[in-house]
PDB file of C-alpha atoms in Angstrom:
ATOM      1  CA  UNK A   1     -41.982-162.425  32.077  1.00 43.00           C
ATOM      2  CA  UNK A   2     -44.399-165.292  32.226  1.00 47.00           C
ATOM      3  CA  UNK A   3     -43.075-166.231  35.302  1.00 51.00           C
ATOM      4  CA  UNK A   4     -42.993-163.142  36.944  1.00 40.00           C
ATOM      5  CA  UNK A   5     -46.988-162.616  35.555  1.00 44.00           C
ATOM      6  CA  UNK A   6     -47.918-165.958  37.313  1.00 45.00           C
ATOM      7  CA  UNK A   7     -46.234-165.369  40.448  1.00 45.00           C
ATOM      8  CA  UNK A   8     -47.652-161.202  40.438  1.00 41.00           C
ATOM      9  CA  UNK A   9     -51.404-163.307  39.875  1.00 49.00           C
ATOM     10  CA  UNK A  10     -50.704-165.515  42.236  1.00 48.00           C
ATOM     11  CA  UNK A  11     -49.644-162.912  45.200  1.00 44.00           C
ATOM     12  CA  UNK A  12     -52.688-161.186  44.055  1.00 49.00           C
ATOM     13  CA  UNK A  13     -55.746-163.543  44.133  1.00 51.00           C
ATOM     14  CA  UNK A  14     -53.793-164.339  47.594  1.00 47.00           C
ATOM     15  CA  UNK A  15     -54.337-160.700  48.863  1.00 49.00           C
ATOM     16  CA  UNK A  16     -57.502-160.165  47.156  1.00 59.00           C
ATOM     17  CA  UNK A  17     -58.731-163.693  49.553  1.00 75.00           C
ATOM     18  CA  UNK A  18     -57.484-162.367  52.456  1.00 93.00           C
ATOM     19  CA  UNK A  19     -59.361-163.730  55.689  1.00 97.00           C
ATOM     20  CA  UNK A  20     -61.128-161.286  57.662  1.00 97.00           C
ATOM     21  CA  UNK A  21     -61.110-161.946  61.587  1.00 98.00           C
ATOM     22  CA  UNK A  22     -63.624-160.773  63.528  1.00 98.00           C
ATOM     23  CA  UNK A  23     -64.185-159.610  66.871  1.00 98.00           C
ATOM     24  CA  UNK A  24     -66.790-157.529  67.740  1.00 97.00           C
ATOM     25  CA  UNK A  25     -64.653-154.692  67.845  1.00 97.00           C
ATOM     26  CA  UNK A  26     -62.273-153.887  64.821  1.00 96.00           C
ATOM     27  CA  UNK A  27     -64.428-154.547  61.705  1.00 97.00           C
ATOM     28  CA  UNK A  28     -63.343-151.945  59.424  1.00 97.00           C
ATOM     29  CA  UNK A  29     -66.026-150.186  56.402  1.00 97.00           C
ATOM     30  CA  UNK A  30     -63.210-151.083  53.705  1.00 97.00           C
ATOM     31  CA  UNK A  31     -63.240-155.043  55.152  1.00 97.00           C
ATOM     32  CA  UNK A  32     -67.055-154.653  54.737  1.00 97.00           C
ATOM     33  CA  UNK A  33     -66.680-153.954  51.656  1.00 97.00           C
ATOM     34  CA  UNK A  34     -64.116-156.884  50.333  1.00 97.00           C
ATOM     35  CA  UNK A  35     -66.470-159.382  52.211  1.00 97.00           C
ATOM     36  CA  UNK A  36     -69.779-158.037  50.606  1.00 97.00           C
ATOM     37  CA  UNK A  37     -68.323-157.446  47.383  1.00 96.00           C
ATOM     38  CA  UNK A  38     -65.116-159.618  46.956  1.00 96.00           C
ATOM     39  CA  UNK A  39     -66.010-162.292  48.856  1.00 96.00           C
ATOM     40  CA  UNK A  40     -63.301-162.334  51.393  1.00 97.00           C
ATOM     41  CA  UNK A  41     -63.243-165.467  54.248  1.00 98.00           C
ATOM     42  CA  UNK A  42     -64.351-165.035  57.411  1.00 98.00           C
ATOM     43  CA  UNK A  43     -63.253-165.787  60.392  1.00 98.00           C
ATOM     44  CA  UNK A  44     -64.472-165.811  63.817  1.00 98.00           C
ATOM     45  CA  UNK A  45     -61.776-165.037  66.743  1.00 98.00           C
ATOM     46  CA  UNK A  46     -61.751-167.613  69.790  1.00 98.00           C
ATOM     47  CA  UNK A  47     -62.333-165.117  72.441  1.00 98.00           C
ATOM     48  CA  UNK A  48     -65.316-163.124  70.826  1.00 98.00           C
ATOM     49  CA  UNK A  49     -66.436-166.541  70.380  1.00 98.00           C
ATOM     50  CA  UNK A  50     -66.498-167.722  74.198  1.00 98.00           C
ATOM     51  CA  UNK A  51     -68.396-164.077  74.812  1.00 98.00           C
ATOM     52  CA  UNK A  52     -70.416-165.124  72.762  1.00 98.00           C
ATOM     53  CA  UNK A  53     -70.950-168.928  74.667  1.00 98.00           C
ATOM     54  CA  UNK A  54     -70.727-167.297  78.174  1.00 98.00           C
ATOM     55  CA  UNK A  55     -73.659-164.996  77.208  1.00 96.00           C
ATOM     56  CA  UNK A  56     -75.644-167.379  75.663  1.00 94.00           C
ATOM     57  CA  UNK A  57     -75.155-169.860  79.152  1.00 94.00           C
ATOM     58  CA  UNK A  58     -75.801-166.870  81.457  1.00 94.00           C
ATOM     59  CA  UNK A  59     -79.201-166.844  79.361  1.00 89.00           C
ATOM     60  CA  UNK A  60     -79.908-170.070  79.799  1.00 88.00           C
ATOM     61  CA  UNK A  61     -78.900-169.799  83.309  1.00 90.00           C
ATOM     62  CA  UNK A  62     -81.636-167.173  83.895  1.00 90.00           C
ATOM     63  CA  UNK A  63     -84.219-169.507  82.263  1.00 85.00           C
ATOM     64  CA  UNK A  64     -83.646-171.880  84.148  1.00 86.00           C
ATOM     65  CA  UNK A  65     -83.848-170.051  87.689  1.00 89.00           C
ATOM     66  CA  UNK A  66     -87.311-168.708  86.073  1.00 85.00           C
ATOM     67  CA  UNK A  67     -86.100-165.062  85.671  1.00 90.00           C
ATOM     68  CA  UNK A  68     -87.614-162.942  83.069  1.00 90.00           C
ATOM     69  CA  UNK A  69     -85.501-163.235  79.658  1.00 88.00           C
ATOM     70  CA  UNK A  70     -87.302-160.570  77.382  1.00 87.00           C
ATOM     71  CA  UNK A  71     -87.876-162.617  73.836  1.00 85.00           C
ATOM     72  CA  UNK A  72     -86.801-165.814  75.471  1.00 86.00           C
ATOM     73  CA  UNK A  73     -88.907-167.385  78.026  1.00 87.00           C
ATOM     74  CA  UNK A  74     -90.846-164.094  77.931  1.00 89.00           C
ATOM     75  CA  UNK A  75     -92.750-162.006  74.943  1.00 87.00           C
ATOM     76  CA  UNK A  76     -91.740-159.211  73.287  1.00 85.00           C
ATOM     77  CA  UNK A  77     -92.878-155.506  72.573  1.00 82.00           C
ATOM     78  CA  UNK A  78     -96.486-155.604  74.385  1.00 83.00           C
ATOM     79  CA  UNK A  79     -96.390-158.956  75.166  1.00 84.00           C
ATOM     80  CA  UNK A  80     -93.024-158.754  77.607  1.00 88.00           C
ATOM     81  CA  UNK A  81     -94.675-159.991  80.271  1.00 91.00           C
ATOM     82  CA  UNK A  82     -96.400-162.822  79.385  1.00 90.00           C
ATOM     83  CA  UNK A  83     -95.032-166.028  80.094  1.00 89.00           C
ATOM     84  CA  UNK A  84     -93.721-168.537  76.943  1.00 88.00           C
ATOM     85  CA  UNK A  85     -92.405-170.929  79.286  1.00 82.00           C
ATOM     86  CA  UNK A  86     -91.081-171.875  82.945  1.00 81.00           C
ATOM     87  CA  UNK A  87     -87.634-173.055  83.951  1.00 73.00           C
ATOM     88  CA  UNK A  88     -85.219-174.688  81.478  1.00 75.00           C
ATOM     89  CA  UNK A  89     -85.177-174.629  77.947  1.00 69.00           C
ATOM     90  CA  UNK A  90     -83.818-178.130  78.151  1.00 67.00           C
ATOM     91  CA  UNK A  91     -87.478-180.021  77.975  1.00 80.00           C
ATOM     92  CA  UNK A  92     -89.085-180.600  75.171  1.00 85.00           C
ATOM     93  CA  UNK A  93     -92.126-178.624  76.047  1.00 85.00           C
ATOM     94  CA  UNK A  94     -90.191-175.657  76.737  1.00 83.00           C
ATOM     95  CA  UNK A  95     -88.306-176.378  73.519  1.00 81.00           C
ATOM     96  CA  UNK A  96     -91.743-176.481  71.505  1.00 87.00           C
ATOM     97  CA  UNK A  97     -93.528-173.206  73.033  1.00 86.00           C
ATOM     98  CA  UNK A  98     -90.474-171.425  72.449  1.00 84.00           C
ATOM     99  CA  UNK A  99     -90.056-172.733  68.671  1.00 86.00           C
ATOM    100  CA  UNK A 100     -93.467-171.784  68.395  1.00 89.00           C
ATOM    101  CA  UNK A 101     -93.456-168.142  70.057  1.00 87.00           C
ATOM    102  CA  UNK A 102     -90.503-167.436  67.423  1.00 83.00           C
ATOM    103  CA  UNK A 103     -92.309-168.636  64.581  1.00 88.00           C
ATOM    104  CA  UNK A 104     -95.472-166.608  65.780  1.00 86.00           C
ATOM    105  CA  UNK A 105     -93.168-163.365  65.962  1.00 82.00           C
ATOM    106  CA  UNK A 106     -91.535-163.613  62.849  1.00 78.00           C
ATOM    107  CA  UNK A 107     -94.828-164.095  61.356  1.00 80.00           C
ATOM    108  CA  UNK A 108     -96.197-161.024  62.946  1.00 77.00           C
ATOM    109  CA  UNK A 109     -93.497-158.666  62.214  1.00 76.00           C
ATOM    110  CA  UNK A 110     -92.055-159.496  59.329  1.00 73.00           C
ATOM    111  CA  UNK A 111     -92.674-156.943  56.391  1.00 76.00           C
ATOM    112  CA  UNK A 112     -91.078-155.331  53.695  1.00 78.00           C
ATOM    113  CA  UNK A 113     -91.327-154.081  50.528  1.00 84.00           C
ATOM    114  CA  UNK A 114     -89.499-153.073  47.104  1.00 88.00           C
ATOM    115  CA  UNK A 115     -87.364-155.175  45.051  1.00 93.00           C
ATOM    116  CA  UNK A 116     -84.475-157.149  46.100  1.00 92.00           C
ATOM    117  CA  UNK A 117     -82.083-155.818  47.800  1.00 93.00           C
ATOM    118  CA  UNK A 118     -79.021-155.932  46.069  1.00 95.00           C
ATOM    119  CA  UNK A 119     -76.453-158.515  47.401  1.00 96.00           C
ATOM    120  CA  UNK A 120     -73.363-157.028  48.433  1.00 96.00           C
ATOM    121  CA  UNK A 121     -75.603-155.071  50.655  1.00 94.00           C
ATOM    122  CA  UNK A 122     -77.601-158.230  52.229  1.00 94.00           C
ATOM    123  CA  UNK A 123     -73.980-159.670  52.473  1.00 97.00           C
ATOM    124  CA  UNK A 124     -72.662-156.500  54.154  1.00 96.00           C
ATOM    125  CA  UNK A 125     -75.761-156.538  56.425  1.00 94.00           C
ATOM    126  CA  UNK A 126     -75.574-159.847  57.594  1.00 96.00           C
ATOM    127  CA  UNK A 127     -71.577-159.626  58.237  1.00 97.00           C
ATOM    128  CA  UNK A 128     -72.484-155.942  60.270  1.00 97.00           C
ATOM    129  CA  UNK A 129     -75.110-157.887  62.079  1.00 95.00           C
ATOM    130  CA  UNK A 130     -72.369-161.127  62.628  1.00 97.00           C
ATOM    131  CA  UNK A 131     -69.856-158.531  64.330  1.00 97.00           C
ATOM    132  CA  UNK A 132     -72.234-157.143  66.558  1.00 97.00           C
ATOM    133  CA  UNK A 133     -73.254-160.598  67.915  1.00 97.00           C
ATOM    134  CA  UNK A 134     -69.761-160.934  68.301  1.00 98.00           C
ATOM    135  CA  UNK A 135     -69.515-158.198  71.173  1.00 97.00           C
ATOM    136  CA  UNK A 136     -71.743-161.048  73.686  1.00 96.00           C
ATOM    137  CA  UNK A 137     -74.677-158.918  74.801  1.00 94.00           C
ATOM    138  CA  UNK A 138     -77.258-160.592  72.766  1.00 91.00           C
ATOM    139  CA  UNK A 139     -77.072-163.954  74.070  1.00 92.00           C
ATOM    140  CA  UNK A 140     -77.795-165.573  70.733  1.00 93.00           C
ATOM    141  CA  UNK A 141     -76.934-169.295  70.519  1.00 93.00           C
ATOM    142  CA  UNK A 142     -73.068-170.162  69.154  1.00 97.00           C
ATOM    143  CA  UNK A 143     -74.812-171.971  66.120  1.00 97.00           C
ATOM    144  CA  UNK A 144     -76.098-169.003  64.825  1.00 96.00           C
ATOM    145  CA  UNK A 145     -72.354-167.167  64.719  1.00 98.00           C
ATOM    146  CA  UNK A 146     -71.587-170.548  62.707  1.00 98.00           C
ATOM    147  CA  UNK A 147     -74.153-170.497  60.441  1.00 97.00           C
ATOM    148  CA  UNK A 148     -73.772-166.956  59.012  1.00 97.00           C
ATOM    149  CA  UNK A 149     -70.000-167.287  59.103  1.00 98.00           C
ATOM    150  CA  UNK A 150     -70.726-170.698  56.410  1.00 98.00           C
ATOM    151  CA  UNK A 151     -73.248-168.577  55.077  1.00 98.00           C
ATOM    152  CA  UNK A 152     -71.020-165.878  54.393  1.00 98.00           C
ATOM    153  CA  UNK A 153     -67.926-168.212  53.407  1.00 98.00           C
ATOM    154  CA  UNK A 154     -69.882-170.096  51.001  1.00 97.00           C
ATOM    155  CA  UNK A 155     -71.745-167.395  49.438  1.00 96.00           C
ATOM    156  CA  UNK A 156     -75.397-167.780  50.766  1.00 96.00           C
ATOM    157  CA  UNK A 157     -77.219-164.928  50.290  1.00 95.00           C
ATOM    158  CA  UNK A 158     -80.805-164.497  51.038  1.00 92.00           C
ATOM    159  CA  UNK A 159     -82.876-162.739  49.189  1.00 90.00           C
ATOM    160  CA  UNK A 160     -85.441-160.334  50.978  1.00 83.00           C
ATOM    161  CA  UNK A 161     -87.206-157.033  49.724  1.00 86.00           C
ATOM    162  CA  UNK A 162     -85.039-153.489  50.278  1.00 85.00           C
ATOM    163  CA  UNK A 163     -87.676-151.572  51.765  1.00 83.00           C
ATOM    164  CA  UNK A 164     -88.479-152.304  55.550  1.00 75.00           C
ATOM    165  CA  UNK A 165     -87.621-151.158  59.068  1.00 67.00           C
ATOM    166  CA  UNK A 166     -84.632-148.491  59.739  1.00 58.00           C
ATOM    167  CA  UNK A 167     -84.359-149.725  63.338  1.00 57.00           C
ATOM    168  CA  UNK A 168     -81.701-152.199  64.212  1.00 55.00           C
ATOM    169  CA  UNK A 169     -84.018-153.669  67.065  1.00 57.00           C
ATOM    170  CA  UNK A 170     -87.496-153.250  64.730  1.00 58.00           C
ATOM    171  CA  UNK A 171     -87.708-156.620  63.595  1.00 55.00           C
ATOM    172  CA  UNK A 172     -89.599-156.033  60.571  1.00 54.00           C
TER     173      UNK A 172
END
């Protein structure tokens, strides 16, 4: 009986760690759910992660031939067409004006209120928000699909007030 209890815990804790993929596509409310709340691994599947390196090079690519990028190379909401910077991200200048332009925006927009929000639903958030980067349209740097996938692996969880914006584009 002990035996058969070990090997029953065993085949359980294995189930109960089951590795989510993701693609952009398939992510399910009940695997939302066992990553927010049971921790479940993450994993990232190779071809929504070249989407997601083609989009972020055809971005790049636009930069660099000087074509308007909305929130890249040029503002946002009222300020979409003024100019952060010309040509390639690649300099150091360019680098620097857009480091600064993102700072500047996230210190404009960002409010909220109310306590914490609770954190299998910042956890569930962020792996929504991971999927959806997932489906390449966004052209958000590969590093950032790495960084919430260790976040979400290792069990990083910011903290941030639960009152704010209902809009998945409002910022704040």
């Amino acid at each position: 009986v002990t035996i058969l209890l070990c090997i029953f815990n065993i085949a359980a804790y294995a189930t109960e760690r089951q590795t989510i993929l993701l693609n952009g596509h398939s992510l399910t409310i009940e695997q939302v759910v066992t990553v927010a709340r049971k921790n479940h691994p993450i994993q990232i599947d190779a071809k929504a992660l070249e989407r997601v390196k083609r989009s972020h090079a055809l971005l790049l690519l636009a930069a660099k031939k000087d074509l308007p990028v909305y929130g890249l190379n040029r503002g946002v909401g009222l300020n979409k067409d003024k100019v952060i910077f010309k040509g390639t991200m690649l300099t150091s200048a360019a680098r620097e004006q857009s480091e600064q332009f993102n700072l500047n925006d996230l210190l404009a927009t960002s409010a909220a209120i109310g306590s914490d929000a609770p954190r299998e639903i910042v956890r569930a958030a962020m792996l929504i928000r991971l999927n959806t980067l997932l489906l390449g349209h966004a052209g958000v740097q590969p590093d950032a699909i790495h960084m919430l996938v260790a976040f979400l692996n290792q069990d990083i969880t910011p903290i941030f007030p639960s009152g704010g914006s209902i809009g998945e584009a409002d910022i704040t």
